[in-house]
Structures are given as C-alpha cells and as structure tokens.
PDB file of C-alpha atoms in Angstrom:
ATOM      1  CA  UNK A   1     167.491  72.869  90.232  1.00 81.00           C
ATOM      2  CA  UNK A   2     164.896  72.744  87.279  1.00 88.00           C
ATOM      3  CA  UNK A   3     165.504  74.134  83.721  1.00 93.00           C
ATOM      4  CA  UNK A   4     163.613  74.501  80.909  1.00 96.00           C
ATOM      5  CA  UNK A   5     165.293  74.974  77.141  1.00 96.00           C
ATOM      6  CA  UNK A   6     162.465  75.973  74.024  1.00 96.00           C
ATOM      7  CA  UNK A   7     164.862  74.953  71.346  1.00 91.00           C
ATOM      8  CA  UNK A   8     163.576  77.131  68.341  1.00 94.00           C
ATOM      9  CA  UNK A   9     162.883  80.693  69.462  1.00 94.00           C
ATOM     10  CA  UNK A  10     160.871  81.514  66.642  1.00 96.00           C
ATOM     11  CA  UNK A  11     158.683  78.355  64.314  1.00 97.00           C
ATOM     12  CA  UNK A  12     156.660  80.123  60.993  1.00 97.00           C
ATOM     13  CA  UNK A  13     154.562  77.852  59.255  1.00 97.00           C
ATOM     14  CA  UNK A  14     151.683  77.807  56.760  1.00 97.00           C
ATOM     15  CA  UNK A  15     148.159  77.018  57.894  1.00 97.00           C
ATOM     16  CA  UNK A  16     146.964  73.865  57.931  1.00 97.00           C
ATOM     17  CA  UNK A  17     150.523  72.251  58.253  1.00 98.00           C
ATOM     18  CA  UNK A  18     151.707  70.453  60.906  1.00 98.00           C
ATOM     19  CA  UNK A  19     153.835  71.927  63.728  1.00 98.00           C
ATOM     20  CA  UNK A  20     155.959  70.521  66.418  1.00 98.00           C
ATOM     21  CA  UNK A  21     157.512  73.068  69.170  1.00 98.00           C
ATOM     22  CA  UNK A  22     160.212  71.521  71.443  1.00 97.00           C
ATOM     23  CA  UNK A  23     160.827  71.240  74.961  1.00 97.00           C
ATOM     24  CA  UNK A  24     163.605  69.749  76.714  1.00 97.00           C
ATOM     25  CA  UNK A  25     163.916  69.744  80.312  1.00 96.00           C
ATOM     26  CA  UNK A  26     166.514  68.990  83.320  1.00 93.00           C
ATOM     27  CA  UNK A  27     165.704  68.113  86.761  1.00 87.00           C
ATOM     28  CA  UNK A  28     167.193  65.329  89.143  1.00 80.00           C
ATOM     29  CA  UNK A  29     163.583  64.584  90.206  1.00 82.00           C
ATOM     30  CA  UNK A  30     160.293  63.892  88.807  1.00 86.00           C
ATOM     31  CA  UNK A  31     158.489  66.845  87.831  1.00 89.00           C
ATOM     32  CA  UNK A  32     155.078  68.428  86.500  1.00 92.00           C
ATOM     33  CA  UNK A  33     155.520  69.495  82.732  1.00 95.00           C
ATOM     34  CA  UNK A  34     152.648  72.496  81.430  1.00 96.00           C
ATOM     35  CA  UNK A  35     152.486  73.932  78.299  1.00 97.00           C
ATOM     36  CA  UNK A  36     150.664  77.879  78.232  1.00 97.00           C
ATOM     37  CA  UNK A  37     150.336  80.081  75.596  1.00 97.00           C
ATOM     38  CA  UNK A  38     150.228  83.719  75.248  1.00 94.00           C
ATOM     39  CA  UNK A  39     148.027  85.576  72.884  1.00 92.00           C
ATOM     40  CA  UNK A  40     149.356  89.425  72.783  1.00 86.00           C
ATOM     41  CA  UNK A  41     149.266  91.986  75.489  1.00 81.00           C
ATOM     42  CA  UNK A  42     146.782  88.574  77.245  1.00 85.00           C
ATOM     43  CA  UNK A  43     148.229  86.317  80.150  1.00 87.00           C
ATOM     44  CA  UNK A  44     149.170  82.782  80.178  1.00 93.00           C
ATOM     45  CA  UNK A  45     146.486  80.251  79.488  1.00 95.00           C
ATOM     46  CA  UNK A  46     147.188  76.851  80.148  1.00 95.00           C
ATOM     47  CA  UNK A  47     146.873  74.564  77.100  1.00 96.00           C
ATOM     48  CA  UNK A  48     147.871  71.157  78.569  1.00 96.00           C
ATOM     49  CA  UNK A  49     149.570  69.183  81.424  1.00 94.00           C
ATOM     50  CA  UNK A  50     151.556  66.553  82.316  1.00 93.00           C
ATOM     51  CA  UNK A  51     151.280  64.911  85.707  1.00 91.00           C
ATOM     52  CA  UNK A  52     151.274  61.163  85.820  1.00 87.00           C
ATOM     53  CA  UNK A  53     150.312  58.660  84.182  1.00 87.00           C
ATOM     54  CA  UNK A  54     149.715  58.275  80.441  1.00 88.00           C
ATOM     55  CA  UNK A  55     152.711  59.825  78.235  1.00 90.00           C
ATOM     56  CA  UNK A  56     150.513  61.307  75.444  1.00 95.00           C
ATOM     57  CA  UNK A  57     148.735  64.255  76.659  1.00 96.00           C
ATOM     58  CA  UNK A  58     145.853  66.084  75.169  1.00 96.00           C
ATOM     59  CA  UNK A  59     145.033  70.179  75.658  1.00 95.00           C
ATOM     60  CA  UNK A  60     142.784  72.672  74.131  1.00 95.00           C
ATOM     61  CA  UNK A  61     142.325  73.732  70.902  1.00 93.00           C
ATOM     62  CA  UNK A  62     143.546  70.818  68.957  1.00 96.00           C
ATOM     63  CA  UNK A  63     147.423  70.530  71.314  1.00 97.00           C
ATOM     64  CA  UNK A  64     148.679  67.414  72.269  1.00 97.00           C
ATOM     65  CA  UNK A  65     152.802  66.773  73.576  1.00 98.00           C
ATOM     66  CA  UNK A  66     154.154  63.757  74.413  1.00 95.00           C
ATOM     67  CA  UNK A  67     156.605  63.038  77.551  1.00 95.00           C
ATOM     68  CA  UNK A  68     159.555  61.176  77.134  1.00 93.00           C
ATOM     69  CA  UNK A  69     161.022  60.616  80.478  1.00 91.00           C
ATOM     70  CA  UNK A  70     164.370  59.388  78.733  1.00 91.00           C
ATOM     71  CA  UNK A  71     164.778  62.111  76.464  1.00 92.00           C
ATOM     72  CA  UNK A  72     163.587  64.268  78.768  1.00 94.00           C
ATOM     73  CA  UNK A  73     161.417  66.054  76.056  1.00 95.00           C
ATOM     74  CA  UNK A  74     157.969  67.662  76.400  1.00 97.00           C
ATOM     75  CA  UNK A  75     156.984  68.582  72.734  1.00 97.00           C
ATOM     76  CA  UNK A  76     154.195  69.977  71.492  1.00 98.00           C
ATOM     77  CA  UNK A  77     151.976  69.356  68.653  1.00 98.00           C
ATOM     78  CA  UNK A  78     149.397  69.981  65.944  1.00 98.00           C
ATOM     79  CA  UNK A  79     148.365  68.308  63.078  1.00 97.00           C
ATOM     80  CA  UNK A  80     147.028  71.387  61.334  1.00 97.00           C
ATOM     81  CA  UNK A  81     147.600  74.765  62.406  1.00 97.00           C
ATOM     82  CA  UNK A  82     145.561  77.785  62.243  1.00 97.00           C
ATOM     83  CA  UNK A  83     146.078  81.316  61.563  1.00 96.00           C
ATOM     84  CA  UNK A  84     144.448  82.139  65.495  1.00 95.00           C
ATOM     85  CA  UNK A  85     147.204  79.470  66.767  1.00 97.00           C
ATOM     86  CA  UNK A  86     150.039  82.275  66.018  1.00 96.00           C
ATOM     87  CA  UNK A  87     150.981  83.382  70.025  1.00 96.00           C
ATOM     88  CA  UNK A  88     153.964  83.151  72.144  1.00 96.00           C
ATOM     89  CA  UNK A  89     154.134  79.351  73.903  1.00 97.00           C
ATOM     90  CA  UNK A  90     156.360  78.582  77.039  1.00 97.00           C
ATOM     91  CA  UNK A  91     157.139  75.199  78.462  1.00 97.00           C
ATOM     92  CA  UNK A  92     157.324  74.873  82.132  1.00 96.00           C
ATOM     93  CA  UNK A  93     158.617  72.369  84.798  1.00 95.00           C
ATOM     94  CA  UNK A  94     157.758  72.114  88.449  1.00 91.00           C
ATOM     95  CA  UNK A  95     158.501  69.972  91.292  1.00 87.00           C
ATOM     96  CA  UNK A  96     155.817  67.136  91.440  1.00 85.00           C
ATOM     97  CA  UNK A  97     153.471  68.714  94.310  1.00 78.00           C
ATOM     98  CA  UNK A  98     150.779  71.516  94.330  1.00 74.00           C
ATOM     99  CA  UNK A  99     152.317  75.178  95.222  1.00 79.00           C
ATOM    100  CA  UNK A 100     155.179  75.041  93.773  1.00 87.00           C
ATOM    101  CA  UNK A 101     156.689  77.932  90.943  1.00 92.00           C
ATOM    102  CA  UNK A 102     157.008  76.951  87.618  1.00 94.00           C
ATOM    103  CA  UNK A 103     160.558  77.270  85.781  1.00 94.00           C
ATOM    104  CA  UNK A 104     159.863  78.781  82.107  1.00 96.00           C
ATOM    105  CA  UNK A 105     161.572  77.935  78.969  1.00 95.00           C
ATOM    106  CA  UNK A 106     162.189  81.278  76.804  1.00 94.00           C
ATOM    107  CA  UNK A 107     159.512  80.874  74.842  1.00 95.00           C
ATOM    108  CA  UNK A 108     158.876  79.952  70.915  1.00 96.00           C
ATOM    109  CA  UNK A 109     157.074  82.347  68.968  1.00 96.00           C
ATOM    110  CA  UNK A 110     154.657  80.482  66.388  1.00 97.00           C
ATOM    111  CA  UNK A 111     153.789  82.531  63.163  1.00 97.00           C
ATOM    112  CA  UNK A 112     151.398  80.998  61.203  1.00 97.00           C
ATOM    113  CA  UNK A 113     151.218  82.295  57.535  1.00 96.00           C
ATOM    114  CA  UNK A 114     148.333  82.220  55.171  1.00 94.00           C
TER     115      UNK A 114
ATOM    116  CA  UNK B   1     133.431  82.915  87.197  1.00 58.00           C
ATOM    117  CA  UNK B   2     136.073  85.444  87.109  1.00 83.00           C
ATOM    118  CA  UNK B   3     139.303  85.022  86.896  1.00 93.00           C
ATOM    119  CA  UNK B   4     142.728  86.924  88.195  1.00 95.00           C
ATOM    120  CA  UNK B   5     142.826  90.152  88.165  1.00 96.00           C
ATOM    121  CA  UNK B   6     145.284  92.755  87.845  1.00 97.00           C
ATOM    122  CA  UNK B   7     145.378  96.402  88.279  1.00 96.00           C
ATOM    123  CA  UNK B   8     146.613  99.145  86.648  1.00 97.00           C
ATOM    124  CA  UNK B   9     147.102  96.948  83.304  1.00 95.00           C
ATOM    125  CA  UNK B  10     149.720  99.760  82.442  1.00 97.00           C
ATOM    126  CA  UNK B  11     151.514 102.088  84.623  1.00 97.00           C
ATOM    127  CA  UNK B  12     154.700 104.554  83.950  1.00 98.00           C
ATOM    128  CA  UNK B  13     156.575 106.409  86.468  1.00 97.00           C
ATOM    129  CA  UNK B  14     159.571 108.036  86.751  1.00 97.00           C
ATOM    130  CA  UNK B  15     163.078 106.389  88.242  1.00 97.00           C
ATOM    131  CA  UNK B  16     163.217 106.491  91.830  1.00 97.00           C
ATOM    132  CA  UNK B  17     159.713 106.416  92.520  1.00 98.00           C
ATOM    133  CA  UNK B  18     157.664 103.971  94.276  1.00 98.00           C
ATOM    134  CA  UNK B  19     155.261 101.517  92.897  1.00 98.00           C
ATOM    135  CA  UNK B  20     152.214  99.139  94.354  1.00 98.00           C
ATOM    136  CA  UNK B  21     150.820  96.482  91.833  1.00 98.00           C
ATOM    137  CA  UNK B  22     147.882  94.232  92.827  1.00 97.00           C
ATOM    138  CA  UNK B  23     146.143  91.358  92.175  1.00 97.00           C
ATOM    139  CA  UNK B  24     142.887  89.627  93.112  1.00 96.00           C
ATOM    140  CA  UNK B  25     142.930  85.776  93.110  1.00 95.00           C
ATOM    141  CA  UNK B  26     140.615  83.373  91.919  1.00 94.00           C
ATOM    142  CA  UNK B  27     138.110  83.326  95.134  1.00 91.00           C
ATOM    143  CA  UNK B  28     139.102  80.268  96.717  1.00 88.00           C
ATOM    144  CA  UNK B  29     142.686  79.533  95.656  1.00 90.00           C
ATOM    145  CA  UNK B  30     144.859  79.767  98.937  1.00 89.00           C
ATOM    146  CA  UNK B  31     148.175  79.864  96.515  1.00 92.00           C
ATOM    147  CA  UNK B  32     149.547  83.050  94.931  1.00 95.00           C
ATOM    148  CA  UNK B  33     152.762  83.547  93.299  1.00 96.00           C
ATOM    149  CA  UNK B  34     154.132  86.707  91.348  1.00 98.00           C
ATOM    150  CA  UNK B  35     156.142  86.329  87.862  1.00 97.00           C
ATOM    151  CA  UNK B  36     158.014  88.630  86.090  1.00 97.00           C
ATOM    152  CA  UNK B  37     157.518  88.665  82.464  1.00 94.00           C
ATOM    153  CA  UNK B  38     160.737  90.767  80.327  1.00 92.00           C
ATOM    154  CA  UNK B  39     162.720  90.729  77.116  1.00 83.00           C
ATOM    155  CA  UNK B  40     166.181  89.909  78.341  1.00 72.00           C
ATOM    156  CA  UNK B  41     164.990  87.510  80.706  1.00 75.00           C
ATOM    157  CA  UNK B  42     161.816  85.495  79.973  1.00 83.00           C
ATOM    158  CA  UNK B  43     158.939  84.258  82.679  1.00 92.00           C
ATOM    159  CA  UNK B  44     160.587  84.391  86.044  1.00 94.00           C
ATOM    160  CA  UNK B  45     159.307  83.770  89.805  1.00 95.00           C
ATOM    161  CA  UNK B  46     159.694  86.521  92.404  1.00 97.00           C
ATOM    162  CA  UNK B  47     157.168  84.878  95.172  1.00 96.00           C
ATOM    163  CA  UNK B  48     154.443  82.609  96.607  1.00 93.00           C
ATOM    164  CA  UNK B  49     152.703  82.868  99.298  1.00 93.00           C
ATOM    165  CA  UNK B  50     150.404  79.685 100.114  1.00 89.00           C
ATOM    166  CA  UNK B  51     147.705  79.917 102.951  1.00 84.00           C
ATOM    167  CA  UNK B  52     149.070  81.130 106.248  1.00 82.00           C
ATOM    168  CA  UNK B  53     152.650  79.902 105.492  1.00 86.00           C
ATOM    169  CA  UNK B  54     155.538  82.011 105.707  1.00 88.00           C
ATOM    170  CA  UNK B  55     156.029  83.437 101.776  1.00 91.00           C
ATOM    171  CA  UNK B  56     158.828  81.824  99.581  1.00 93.00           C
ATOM    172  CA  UNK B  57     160.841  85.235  98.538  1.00 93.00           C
ATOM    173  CA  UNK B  58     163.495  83.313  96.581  1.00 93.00           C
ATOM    174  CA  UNK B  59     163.007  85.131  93.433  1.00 94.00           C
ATOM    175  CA  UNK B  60     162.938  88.703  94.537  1.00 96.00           C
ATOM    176  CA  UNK B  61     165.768  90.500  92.786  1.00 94.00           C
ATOM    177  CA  UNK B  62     166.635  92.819  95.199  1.00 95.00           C
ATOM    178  CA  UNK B  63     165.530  94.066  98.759  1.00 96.00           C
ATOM    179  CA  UNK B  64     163.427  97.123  96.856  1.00 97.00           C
ATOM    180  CA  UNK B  65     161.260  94.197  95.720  1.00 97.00           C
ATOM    181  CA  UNK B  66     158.453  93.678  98.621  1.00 96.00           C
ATOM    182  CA  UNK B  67     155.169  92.067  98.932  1.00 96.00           C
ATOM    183  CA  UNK B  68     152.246  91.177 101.253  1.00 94.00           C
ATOM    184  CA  UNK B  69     149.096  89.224 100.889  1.00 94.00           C
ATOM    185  CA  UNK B  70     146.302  90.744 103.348  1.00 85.00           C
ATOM    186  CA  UNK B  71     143.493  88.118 104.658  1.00 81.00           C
ATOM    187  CA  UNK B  72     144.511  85.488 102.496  1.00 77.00           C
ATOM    188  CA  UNK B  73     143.384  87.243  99.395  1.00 90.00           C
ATOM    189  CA  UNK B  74     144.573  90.424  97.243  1.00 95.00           C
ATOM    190  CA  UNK B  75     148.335  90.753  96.994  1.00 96.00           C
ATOM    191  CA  UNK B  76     150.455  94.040  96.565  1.00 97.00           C
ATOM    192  CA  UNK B  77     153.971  93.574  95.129  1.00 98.00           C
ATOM    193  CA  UNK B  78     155.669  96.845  95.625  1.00 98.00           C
ATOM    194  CA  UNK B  79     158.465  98.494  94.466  1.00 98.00           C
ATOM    195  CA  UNK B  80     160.671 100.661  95.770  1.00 98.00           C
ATOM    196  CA  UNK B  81     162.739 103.271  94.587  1.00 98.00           C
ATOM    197  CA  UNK B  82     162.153 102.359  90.714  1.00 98.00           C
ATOM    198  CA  UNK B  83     164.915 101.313  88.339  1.00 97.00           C
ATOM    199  CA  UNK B  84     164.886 101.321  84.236  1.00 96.00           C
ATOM    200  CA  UNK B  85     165.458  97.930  84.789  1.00 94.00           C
ATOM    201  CA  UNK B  86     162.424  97.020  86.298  1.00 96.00           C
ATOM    202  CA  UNK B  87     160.508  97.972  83.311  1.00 96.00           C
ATOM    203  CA  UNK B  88     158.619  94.355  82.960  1.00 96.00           C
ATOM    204  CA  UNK B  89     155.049  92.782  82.513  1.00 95.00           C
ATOM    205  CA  UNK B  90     154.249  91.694  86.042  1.00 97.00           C
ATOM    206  CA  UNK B  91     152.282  88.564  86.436  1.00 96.00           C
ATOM    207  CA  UNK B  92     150.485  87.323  88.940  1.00 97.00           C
ATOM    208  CA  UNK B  93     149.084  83.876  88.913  1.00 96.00           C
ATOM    209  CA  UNK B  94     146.988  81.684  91.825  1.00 94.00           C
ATOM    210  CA  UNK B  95     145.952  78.197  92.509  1.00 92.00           C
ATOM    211  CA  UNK B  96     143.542  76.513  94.034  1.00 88.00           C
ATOM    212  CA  UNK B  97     146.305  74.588  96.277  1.00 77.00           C
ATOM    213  CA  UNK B  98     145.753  70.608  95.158  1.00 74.00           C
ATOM    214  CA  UNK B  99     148.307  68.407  96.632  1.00 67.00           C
ATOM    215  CA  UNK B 100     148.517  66.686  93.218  1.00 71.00           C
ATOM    216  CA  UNK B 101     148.504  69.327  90.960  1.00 79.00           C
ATOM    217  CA  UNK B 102     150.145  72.564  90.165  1.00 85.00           C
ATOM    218  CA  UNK B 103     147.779  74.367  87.167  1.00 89.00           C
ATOM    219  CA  UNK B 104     148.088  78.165  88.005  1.00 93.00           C
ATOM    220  CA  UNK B 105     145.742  80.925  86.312  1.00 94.00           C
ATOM    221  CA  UNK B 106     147.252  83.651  85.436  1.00 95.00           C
ATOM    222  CA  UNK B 107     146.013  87.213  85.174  1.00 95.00           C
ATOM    223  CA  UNK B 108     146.402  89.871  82.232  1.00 94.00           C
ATOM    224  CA  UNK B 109     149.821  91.313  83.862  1.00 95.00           C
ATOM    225  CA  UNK B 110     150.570  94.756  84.573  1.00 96.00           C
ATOM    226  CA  UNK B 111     152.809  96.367  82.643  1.00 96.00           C
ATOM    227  CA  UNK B 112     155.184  98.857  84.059  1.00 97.00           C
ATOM    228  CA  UNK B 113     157.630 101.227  82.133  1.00 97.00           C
ATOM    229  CA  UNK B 114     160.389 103.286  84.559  1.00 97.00           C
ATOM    230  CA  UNK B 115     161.566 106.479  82.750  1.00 96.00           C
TER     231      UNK B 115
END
C-alpha cells in the first residue's frame, strides 16, 4: 500500500521569500508523484508531475520539486512566493500506470504574508 | 474546452435522506474516479470506473455509498439514507486513460452538509 505524509500542516511566509513544502512518500513499488493545489471553495489543479525520467521537475506558476528516490521525498518549491500562491497543496502517489487513484497527503496550507 | 463538471455545487438535506451527486467528464476521458474531500480525513478515493471495466469500489465507506456511470459518460454517486458524517466536499475527477500517465482533472466538488 501507498502513503503519502505533508510534513508541515500549515507553512506562512512573506512574499517574495523562498518556500519549500515537503513530501515524503512510502510504497514498495515505483510510483507516479503529482503535486495539486487548491485555491478556496475551487478543485484540484494540477501544478506538476513526476513520471520518469529527469528528477527535477518543473510546473506552473513558477513550482518546481525534486524526486529523490532514496529519500523518498517529493518537495516542492519556489524561489519567490506570491501573495496569489497562498492555497491548500496536497502531494499524491500512484501506482506507475494510467487509471489508477491517487493516495493524498493531508495537505499543507501556505499563507503568504505581505 | 470545458472541463469537469459538478452539480449542485452545494446541497443540504436532512439525516436519513437520500442523495444523487453528478458529474460530467472531460468529453473523451474513458476514466472517472470519485474523491471525498473532509476535515478529519483529507482527499480520499471512493471509486473508478475506467471504460467498460467492472468499477473499482474499494473506497466506498459503507454499502449506502453507490454509484453508476451511464454510456460511458456522466456519473451519479448516490447516497443513501444520509449520515452527519457524510457531510464532505465530493470530488469527482476524470482522465483521459494514457497507459503512461495518470494526470486527473478535477471538478469544483459538491459540497454536501447532512443536518
């Protein structure tokens, strides 16, 4: 079984600084890693993806996270943050194949102060 | 082009009672799957369904959790006999079924309060 763990449940941080939310996952198999983010009473949008290939992955809006297989870590990250950044952002595993569910992490709300 | 959608976005009913949520896929995507989105418990699966396969109705919480997917299209997750409990954001998210990839869309969610 897959499992997801968002290790800060809530990140605040001025604009323009640098963030970093983090993702660790478990699975005894190789997996799909997404990153979606969730703007208030909105759905999910996806912001990046990991499925092969090159570790350092780049989304919308400025995201990039980094996959480190031996850490098993999928962390996110922005060199300088906006106020229209502040959302709700899960981390999510699957198996590696189309049409399969995703497993969430909780979530890590991301404030960002003026 | 358009994206999921879900309808009601909000809908309250009393404990007991029955409720039908649905959602409209992205035209094309032959996989569908169902989330439930709550305080206590964060974003978790209640079902697929992916072309003419047999659904996967792993996640259902209880047997008062039901849905179908008519034509290969719009989905109804129902709900029977209504529990505070089940007060959630429903999501439902579809895909357009790539062996090597697994990006789903979600819709807006439905929101559904049980007095």
């Amino acid at each position: 079984a897959q499992s997801v763990t968002q290790l800060d449940s809530q990140v605040p941080v001025f604009e323009e600084a640098p963030v970093e939310l983090r993702c660790n996952y478990s699975s005894s198999v190789s997996v799909y890693l997404f990153w979606y983010v969730q703007y208030p009473n909105q759905g999910l949008q996806l912001l990046l993806k990991y499925l092969s290939g090159s570790t350092l992955v780049k989304g919308i809006n400025g995201f990039e996270a980094e996959f480190n297989k031996s850490q098993t870590s999928f962390h996110l990250r922005k060199p300088s943050v906006h106020i229209s950044d502040t959302a709700e952002y899960f981390c999510a595993v699957s198996a590696p194949s189309g049409n399969t569910p995703l497993v969430f992490g909780k979530g890590t709300r991301l404030s960002v102060i003026a | 082009g358009a994206g999921v959608s879900q309808s009601p976005s909000n809908k309250v009913t009393e404990k007991g009672k029955d409720v039908e949520l649905r959602c409209d896929p992205i035209s094309g995507h032959t996989a569908l799957y169902w989330y439930r989105q709550s305080l206590g418990q964060g974003l978790e699966f209640l079902i697929y369904f992916q072309g003419n396969s047999a659904p996967d109705k792993s996640g259902l919480p209880s047997d008062r959790f039901s849905a179908e997917r008519t034509g290969g299209s719009v989905s109804t997750l129902t709900i029977q006999r209504t529990q505070q409990e089940d007060s959630a954001v429903y999501l439902c998210a579809s895909s357009p079924g790539l062996a090597r990839s697994n990006e789903q869309f979600f819709g807006p969610g439905t929101r559904l309060t049980v007095l």
